[in-house]
XYZ file of C-alpha atoms in Angstrom:
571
model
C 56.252 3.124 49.215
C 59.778 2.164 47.902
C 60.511 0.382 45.002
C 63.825 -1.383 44.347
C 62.789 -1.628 40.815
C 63.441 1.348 38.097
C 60.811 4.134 37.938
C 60.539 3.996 34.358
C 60.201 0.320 34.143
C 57.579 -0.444 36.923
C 55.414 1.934 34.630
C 56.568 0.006 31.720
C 55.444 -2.946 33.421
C 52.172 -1.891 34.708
C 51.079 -0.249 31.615
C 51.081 -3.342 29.752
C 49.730 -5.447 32.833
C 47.313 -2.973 32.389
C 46.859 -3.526 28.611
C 46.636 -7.151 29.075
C 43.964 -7.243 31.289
C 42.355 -5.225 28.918
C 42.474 -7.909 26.129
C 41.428 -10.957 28.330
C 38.375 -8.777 29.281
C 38.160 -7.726 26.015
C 37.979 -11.652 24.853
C 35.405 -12.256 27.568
C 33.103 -9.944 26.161
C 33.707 -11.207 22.695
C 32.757 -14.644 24.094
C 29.572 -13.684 25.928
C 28.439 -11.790 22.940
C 29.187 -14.966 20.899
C 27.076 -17.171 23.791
C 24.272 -14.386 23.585
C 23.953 -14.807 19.961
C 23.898 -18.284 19.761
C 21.474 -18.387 22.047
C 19.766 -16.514 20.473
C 19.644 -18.166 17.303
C 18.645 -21.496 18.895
C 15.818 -19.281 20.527
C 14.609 -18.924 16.741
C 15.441 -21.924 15.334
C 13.345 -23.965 18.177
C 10.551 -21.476 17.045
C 10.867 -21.886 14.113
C 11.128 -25.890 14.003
C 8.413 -25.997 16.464
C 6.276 -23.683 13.713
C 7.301 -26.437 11.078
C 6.108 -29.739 13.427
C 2.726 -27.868 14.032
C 2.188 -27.200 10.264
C 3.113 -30.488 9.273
C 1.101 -32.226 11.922
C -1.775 -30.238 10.680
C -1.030 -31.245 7.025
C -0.674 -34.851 8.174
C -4.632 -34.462 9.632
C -5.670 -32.907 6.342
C -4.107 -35.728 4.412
C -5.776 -38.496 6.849
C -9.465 -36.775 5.859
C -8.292 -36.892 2.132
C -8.224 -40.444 2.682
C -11.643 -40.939 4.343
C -13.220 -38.412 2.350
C -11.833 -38.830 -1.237
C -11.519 -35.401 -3.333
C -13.397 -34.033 -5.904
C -12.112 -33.166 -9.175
C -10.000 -30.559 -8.855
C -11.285 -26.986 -10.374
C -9.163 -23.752 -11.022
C -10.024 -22.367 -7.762
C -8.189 -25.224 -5.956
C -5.523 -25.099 -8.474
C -4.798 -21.455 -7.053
C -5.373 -22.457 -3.717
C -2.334 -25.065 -4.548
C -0.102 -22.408 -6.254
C -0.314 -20.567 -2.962
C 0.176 -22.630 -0.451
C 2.975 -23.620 -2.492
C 4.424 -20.541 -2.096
C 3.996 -20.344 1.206
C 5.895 -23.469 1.790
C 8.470 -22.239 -0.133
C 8.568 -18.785 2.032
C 8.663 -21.136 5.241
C 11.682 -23.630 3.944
C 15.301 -22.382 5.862
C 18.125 -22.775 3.641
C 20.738 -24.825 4.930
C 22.995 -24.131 7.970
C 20.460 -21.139 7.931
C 18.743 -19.986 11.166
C 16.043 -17.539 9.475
C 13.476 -18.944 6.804
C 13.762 -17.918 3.091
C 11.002 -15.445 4.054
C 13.161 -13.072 6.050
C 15.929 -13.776 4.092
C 13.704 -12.217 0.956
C 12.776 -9.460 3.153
C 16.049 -8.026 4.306
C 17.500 -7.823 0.588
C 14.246 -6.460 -0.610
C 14.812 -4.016 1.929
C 17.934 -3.268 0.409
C 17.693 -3.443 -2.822
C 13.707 -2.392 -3.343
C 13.394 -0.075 -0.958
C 16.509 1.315 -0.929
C 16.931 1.380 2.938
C 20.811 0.639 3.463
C 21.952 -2.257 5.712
C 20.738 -0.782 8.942
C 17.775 0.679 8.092
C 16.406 -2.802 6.544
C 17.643 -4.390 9.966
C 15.618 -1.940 11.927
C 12.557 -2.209 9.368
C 12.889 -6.091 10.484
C 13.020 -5.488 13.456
C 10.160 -3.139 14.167
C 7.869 -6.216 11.723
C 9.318 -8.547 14.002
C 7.938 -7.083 17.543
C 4.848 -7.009 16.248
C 4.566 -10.499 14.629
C 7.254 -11.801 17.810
C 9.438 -13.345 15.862
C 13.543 -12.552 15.960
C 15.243 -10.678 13.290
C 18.543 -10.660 11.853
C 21.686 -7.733 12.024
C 22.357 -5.543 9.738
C 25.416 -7.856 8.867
C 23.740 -10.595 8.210
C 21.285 -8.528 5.169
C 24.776 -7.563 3.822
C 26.125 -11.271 3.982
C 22.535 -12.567 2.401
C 22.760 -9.624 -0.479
C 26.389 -10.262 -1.274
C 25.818 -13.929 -1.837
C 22.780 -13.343 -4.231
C 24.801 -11.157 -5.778
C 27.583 -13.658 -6.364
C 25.530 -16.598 -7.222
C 23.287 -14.338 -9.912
C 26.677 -13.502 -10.929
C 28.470 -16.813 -11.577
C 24.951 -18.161 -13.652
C 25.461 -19.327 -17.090
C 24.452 -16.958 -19.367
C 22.736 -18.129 -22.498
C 24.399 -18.157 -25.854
C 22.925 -16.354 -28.489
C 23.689 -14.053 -31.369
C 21.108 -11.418 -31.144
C 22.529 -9.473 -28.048
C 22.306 -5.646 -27.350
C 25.826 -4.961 -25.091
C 25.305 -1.579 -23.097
C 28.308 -0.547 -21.471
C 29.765 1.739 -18.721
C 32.340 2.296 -16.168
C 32.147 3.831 -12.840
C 34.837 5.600 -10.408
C 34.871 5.521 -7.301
C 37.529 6.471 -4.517
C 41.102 4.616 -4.942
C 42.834 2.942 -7.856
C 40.119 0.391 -9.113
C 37.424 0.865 -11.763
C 33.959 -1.379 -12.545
C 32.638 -2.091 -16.061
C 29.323 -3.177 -16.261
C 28.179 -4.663 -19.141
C 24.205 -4.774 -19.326
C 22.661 -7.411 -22.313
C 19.134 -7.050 -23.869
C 17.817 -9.642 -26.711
C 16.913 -7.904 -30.214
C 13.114 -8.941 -29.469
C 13.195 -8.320 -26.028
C 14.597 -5.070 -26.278
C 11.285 -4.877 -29.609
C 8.670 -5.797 -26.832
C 9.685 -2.971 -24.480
C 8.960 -0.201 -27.752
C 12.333 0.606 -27.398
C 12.184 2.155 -23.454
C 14.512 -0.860 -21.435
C 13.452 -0.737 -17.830
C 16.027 -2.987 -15.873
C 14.304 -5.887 -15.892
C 14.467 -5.996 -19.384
C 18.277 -6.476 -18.993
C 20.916 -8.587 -17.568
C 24.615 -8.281 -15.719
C 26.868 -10.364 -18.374
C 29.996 -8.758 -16.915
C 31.261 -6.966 -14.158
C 35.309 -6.420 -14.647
C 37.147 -4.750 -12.245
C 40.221 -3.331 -13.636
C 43.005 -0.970 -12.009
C 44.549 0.717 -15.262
C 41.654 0.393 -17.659
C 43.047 0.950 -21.552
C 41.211 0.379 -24.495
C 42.730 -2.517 -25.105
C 41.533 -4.343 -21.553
C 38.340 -3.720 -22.693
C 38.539 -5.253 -26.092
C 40.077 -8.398 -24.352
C 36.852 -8.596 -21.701
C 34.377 -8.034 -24.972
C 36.567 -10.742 -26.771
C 36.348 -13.176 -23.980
C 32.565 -12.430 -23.268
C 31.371 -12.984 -26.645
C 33.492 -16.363 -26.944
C 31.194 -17.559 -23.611
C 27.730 -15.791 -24.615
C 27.779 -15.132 -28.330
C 29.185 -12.005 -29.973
C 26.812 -8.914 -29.893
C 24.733 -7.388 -33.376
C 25.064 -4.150 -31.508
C 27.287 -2.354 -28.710
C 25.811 1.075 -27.143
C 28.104 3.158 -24.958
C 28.576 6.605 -23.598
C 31.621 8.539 -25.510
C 34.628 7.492 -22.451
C 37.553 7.375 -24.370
C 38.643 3.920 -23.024
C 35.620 2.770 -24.078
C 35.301 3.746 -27.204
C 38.833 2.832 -28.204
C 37.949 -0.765 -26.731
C 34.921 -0.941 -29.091
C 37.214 0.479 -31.855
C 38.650 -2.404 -30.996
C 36.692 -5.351 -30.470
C 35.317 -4.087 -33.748
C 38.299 -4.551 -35.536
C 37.965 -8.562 -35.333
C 34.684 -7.995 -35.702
C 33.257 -5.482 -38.393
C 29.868 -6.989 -37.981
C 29.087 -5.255 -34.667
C 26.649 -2.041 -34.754
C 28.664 0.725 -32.093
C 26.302 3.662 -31.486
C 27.192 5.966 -29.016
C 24.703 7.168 -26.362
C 22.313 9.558 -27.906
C 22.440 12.195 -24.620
C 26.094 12.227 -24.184
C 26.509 12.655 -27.749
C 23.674 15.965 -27.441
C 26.120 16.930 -24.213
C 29.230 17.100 -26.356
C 27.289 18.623 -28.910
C 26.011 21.484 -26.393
C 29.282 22.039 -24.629
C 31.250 24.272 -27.416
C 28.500 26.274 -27.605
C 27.459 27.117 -24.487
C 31.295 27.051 -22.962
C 32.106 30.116 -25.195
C 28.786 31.599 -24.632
C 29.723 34.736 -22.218
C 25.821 35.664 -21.465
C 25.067 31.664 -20.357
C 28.647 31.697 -18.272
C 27.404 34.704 -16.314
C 23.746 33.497 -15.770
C 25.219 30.866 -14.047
C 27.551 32.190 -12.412
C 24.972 34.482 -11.260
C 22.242 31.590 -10.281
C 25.382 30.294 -8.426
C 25.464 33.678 -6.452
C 21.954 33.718 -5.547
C 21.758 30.159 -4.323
C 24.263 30.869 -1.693
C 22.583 34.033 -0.829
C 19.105 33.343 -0.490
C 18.984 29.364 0.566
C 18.250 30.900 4.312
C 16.168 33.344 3.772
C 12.293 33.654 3.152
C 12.990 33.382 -0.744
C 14.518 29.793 0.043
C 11.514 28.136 -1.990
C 12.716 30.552 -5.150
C 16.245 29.502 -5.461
C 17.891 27.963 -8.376
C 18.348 24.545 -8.772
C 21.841 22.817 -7.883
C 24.074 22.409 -10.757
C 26.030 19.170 -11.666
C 29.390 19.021 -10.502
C 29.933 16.606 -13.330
C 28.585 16.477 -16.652
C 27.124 19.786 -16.323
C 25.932 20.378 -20.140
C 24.032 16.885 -19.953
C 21.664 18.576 -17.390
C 21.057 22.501 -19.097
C 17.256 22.409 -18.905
C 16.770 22.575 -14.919
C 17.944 26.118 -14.186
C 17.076 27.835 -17.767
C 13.043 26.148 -17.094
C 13.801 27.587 -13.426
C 14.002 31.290 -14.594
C 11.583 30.776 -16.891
C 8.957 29.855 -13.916
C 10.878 32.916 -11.850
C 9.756 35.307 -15.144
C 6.029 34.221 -14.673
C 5.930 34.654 -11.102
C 7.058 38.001 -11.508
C 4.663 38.477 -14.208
C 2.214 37.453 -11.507
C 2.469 40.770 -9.752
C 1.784 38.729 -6.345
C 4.068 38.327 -4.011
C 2.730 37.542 -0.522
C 3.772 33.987 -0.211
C 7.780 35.810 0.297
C 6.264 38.854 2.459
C 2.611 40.021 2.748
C 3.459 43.462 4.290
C 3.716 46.608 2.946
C 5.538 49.921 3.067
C 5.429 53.282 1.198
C 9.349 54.204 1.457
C 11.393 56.377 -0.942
C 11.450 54.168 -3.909
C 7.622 53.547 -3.724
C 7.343 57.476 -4.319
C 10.037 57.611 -7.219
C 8.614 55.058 -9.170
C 4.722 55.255 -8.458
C 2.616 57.545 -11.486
C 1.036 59.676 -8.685
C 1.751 63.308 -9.383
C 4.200 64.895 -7.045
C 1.269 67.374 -5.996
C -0.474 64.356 -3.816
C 2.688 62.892 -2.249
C 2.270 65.508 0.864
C -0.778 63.265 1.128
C 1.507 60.202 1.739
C 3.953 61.845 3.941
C 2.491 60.806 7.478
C 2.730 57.147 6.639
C 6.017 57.013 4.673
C 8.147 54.285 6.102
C 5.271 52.736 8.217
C 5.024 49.291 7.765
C 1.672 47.503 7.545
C 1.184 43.799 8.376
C -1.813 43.450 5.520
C -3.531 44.096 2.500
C -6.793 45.194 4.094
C -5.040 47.985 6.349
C -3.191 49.460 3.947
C -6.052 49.460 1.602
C -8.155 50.697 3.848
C -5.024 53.564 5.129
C -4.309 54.811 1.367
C -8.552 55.172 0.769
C -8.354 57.575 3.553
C -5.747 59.642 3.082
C -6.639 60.545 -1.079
C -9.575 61.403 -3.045
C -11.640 58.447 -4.084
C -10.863 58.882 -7.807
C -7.190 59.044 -7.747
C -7.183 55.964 -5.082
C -9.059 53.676 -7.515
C -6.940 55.069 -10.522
C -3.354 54.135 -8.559
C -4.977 50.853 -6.621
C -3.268 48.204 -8.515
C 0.141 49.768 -9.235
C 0.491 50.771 -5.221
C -0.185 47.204 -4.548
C 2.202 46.155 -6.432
C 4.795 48.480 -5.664
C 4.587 49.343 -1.709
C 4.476 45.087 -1.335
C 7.522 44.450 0.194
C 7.637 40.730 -1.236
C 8.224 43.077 -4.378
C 10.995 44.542 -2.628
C 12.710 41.503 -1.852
C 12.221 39.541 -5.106
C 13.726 42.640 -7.079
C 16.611 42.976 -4.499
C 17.659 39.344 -4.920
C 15.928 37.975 -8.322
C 15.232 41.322 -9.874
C 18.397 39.751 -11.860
C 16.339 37.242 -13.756
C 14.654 39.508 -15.498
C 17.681 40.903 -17.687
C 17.714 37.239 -19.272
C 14.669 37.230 -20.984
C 15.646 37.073 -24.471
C 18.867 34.786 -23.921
C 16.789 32.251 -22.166
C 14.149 31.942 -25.212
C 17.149 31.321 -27.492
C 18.325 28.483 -24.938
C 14.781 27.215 -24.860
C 14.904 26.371 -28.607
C 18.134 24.477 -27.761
C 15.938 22.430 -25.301
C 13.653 21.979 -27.731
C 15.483 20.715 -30.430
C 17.001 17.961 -27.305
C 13.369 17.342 -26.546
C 11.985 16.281 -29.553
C 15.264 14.733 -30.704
C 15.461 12.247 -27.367
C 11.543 11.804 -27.442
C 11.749 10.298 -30.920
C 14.842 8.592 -30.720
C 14.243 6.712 -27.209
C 10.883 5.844 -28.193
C 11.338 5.195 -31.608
C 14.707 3.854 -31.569
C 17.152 5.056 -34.516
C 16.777 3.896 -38.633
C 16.486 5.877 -42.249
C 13.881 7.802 -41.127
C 14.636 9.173 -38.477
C 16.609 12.168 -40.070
C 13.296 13.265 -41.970
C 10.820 12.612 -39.628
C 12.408 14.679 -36.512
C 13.013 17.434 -39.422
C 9.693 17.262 -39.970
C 8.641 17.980 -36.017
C 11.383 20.787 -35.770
C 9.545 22.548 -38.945
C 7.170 24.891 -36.732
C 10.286 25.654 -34.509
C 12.073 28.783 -34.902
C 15.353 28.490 -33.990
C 18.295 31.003 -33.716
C 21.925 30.242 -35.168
C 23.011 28.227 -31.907
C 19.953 25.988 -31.815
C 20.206 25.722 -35.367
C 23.914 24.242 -35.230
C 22.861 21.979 -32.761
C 20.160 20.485 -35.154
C 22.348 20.104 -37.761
C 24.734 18.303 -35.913
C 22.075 15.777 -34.592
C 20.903 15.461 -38.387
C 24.807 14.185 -38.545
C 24.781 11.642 -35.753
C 21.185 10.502 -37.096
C 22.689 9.848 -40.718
C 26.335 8.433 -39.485
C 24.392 5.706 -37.141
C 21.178 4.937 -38.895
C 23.134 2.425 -41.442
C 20.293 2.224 -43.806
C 17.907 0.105 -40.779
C 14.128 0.192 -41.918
C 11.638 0.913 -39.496
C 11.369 -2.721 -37.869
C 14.702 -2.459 -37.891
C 15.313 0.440 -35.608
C 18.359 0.149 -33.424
C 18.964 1.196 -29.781
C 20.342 5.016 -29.001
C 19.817 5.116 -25.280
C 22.149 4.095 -22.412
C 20.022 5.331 -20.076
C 19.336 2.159 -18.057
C 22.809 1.138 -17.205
C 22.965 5.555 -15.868
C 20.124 4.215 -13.624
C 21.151 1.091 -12.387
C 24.466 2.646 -11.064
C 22.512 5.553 -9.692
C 20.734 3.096 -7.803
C 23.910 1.606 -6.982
C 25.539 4.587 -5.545
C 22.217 5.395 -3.656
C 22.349 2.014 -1.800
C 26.452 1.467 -2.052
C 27.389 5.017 -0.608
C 26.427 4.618 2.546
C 30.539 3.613 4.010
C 32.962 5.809 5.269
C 35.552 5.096 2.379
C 33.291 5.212 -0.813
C 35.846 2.587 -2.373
C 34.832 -0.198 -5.134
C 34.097 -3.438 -3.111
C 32.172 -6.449 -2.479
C 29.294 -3.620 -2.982
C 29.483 -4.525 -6.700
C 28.011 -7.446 -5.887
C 24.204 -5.389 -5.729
C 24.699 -4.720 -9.936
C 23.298 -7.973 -10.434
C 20.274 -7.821 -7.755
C 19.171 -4.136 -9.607
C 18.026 -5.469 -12.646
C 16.913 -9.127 -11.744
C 13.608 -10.007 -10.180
C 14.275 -11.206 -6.974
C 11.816 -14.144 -6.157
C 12.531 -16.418 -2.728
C 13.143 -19.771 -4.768
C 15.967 -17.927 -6.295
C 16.614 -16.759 -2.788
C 16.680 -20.369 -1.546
C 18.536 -21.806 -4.211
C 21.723 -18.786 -3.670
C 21.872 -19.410 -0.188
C 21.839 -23.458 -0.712
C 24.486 -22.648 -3.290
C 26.844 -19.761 -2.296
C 28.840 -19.712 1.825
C 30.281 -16.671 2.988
C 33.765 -17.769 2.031
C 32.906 -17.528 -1.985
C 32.398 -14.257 -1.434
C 35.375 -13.469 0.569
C 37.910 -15.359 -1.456
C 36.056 -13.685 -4.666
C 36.037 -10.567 -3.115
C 40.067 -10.781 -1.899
C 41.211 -12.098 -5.785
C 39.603 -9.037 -7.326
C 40.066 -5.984 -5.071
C 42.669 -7.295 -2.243
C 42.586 -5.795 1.090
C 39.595 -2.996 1.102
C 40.690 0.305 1.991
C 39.305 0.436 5.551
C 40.958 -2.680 6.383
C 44.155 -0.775 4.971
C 43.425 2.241 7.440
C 42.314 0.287 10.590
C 45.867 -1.619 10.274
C 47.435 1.933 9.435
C 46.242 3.461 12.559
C 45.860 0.362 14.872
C 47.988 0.683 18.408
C 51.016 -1.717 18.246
C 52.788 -2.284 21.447
């Protein structure tokens, strides 16, 4: 065929023909799906409503033989009955402009939040409930929508004022420019009632500040401001950030009456890290259990390899691989080693290191280097081929030595061994940590403190490392103490707010871009108890639209949004 019109610009023309029929069917789809869904949801809601007429018509016939029958007193076992099917009711009420009931609702950020399940996975754990019970369920979109508007309503509560406040503080990092600190709050007498050990319930979200450049003196502002709302705090607990700490420095400043005590196991951490950093004998174990990892994760000795070490914070965590080689030194001690390889083979080394006298070992010749595939035939091989009395004399140590489990634990964890003595000097180091964070987190931190953990540490014999480290805890004990008596004690432990944003990161991590978001939004649901009248009164409360123009004041376009414009196709 012959075109009059230019080559170049016919394709021009039909490629974007081309490109606009794509977007009209594009839009077509869009608007079926939209159609689908909405069908979809009236498909539910006429279920639903039609659920509602029955149980209210068969409320009305109850009520109408209430009135021809008049009730008897009520007892406590209809006062139950009452409390329940009040709940129920309340499990069955949809919030409004809501398709689902409160009960799903409940469900999908339990899901979430409880069970720890992601987005997705609670959408498919609906969905699975709901072909059995045939009922709908909702997207995975809609659990994130619900969660994110609990989060914002729990959130934007007034907070009681009061004067007796705990303030636990932390910030987190995540991908890009912004950072989140949390500030957790525990009452004096609540934080009594728990004997010192805070589970998150115990506590509650008073702040979560997102800041892009955060300098000590942004966080003294956001402590200023929150105690002018909620009461200024008796005591502030932290880890030893440096923003942080300057920020308490401070906030402290205005007001000398606040207690700051840094967080007893990142105070040990700094404590440990000078002397282990220098240490040349605990640099090379590692480095060695580093080695071995790599080398053995495939193999049959999988189940015996050394646990990962923390990219971050690594002298918080010591204890995991030095009680590791401890449990590798018994096993060895053990002499048994069938679970890695229950064969056995007489080979060179067997000879060179068994007692036997070199007289007998013609004896052996005719099954050196023969493998065999159990205990009971090469028992019953080695019987045969020497005298009775020098087989029952050597029994034990050929065992042990022609096993080639042996062979494979010395080739690859034979290592361990050389450690011995270095790892019962670390273990007083744990020690000391151990009975130092057992009394402190359970006791909590005042004049006694000093003596009594002295006292527990008596019976302990400890090297010149360990012994530094106890002295230096003695130090922290007596600088923080301040003279509190026994009912007094104060709080040492962080160690709730390190959980609730390891649950965080556990549920929030799940994205492509691990960035600081509307995710934030789940601190608040971690450490409340989530019932479905404070589900129903969120979702009466909070639309979608809080949350977006919330979420685009604080952070600003998220980074995928960023990269899908970035790499989008403009014609």
């Amino acid at each position: 065929m012959n075109f009059k019109t230019p080559l170049a610009r016919l394709v021009r023309y039909l490629f974007q023909s081309r490109e606009k029929w794509k977007a009209r069917a594009l839009e077509n789809q869009q608007e079926l799906r939209k159609i689908q869904v909405k069908t979809r949801d009236l498909e539910v809601s006429r279920k639903q409503w039609k659920k509602r007429a029955q149980q209210a018509e068969k409320e009305l016939s109850l009520v109408k033989q209430g009135e021809q029958n008049p009730a008897k007193p009520i007892g406590a076992s209809q006062e139950e009955g009452r409390a329940q099917k009040s709940i129920a009711v309340t499990h069955c009420d949809t919030p409004k402009w809501h398709s689902y009931p409160v009960a799903v609702i409940y469900l999908g950020i339990c899901q979430v939040v409880r069970a720890f399940t992601g987005f997705r996975g609670g959408a498919r754990s609906l969905e699975i409930t709901a072909e059995v019970m045939g009922s709908g369920s909702p997207s995975y979109s809609s659990i994130r929508l619900w969660t994110y508007r609990l989060g914002y309503y729990l959130l934007q509560r007034a907070i009681e004022h009061r004067e007796d406040r705990i303030f636990i503080t932390d910030m987190t990092v995540e991908l890009g420019k912004s950072k989140c600190l949390l500030i957790l709050g525990v009452s004096e007498s609540r934080f009594r009632q728990a004997d010192f050990c805070l589970t998150h319930h115990d506590t509650e979200v008073l702040a979560v500040q997102i800041f892009t450049q955060a300098k000590g003196e942004d966080i003294a502002a956001c402590l200023e401001g929150l105690s002018q709302r909620i009461g200024v705090p008796k005591q502030i607990v932290s880890d030893q950030g440096s923003d942080i700490k300057k920020g308490i420095q401070l906030f402290q400043a205005k007001h000398p009456e606040v207690i700051y005590t840094p967080d007893l196991s990142h105070k040990i951490a700094c404590m440990v890290k000078p002397l282990l950093s220098k240490d040349e004998v605990y640099q090379r174990f590692n480095a060695q259990c580093n080695q071995t990892k790599a080398a053995i994760q495939q193999t049959e000795l999988n189940f015996l390899k050394p646990p990962t070490q923390r990219s971050k914070a690594r002298y918080h965590h010591i204890a995991p691989r030095i009680e590791w080689a401890q449990k590798v030194l018994r096993y060895q001690q053990r002499g048994d080693f069938h679970l890695i390889d229950d064969r056995y083979r007489v080979d060179d080394e067997v000879f060179q290191l068994m007692a036997l006298p070199s007289s007998y070992w013609h004896f052996l010749a005719p099954i050196k280097g023969f493998i065999f595939n159990t205990w009971l035939e090469f028992d019953q091989t080695m019987s045969g081929l020497l005298a009775e009395d020098v087989y029952q004399l050597h029994q034990q140590e050929w065992r042990y030595l022609a096993s080639i489990g042996r062979q494979r634990f010395d080739e690859k964890l034979g290592w361990v061994s050389g450690y011995a003595s270095d790892l019962e000097k670390y273990q007083q180091m744990l020690d000391v940590i151990e009975s130092t964070e057992t009394q402190l987190k359970h006791e909590g931190l005042y004049n006694e403190s000093a003596q009594r953990l002295l006292q527990k540490l008596d019976g302990i014999e400890l090297d010149e490392k360990a012994k530094t480290l106890e002295t230096q805890i003695i130090a922290y004990i007596d600088a923080h103490h301040g003279d509190a008596m026994r009912e007094q004690a104060r709080l040492v432990s962080s160690d709730v707010i390190e959980s609730v944003f390891g649950q965080y990161k556990q549920v929030g991590h799940s994205g492509c871009l691990q960035e600081l978001g509307k995710m934030v939004l789940l601190l608040p649901l971690l450490v409340t108890e989530i019932t479905a009248e404070l589900v129903l009164q969120a979702m009466n409360s909070v639309k979608t639209s809080c949350v977006d123009e919330w979420a685009n004041e604080t952070f600003g376009p998220s980074a995928l949004a960023l990269r899908n414009a970035a790499f989008s196709v403009h014609l």
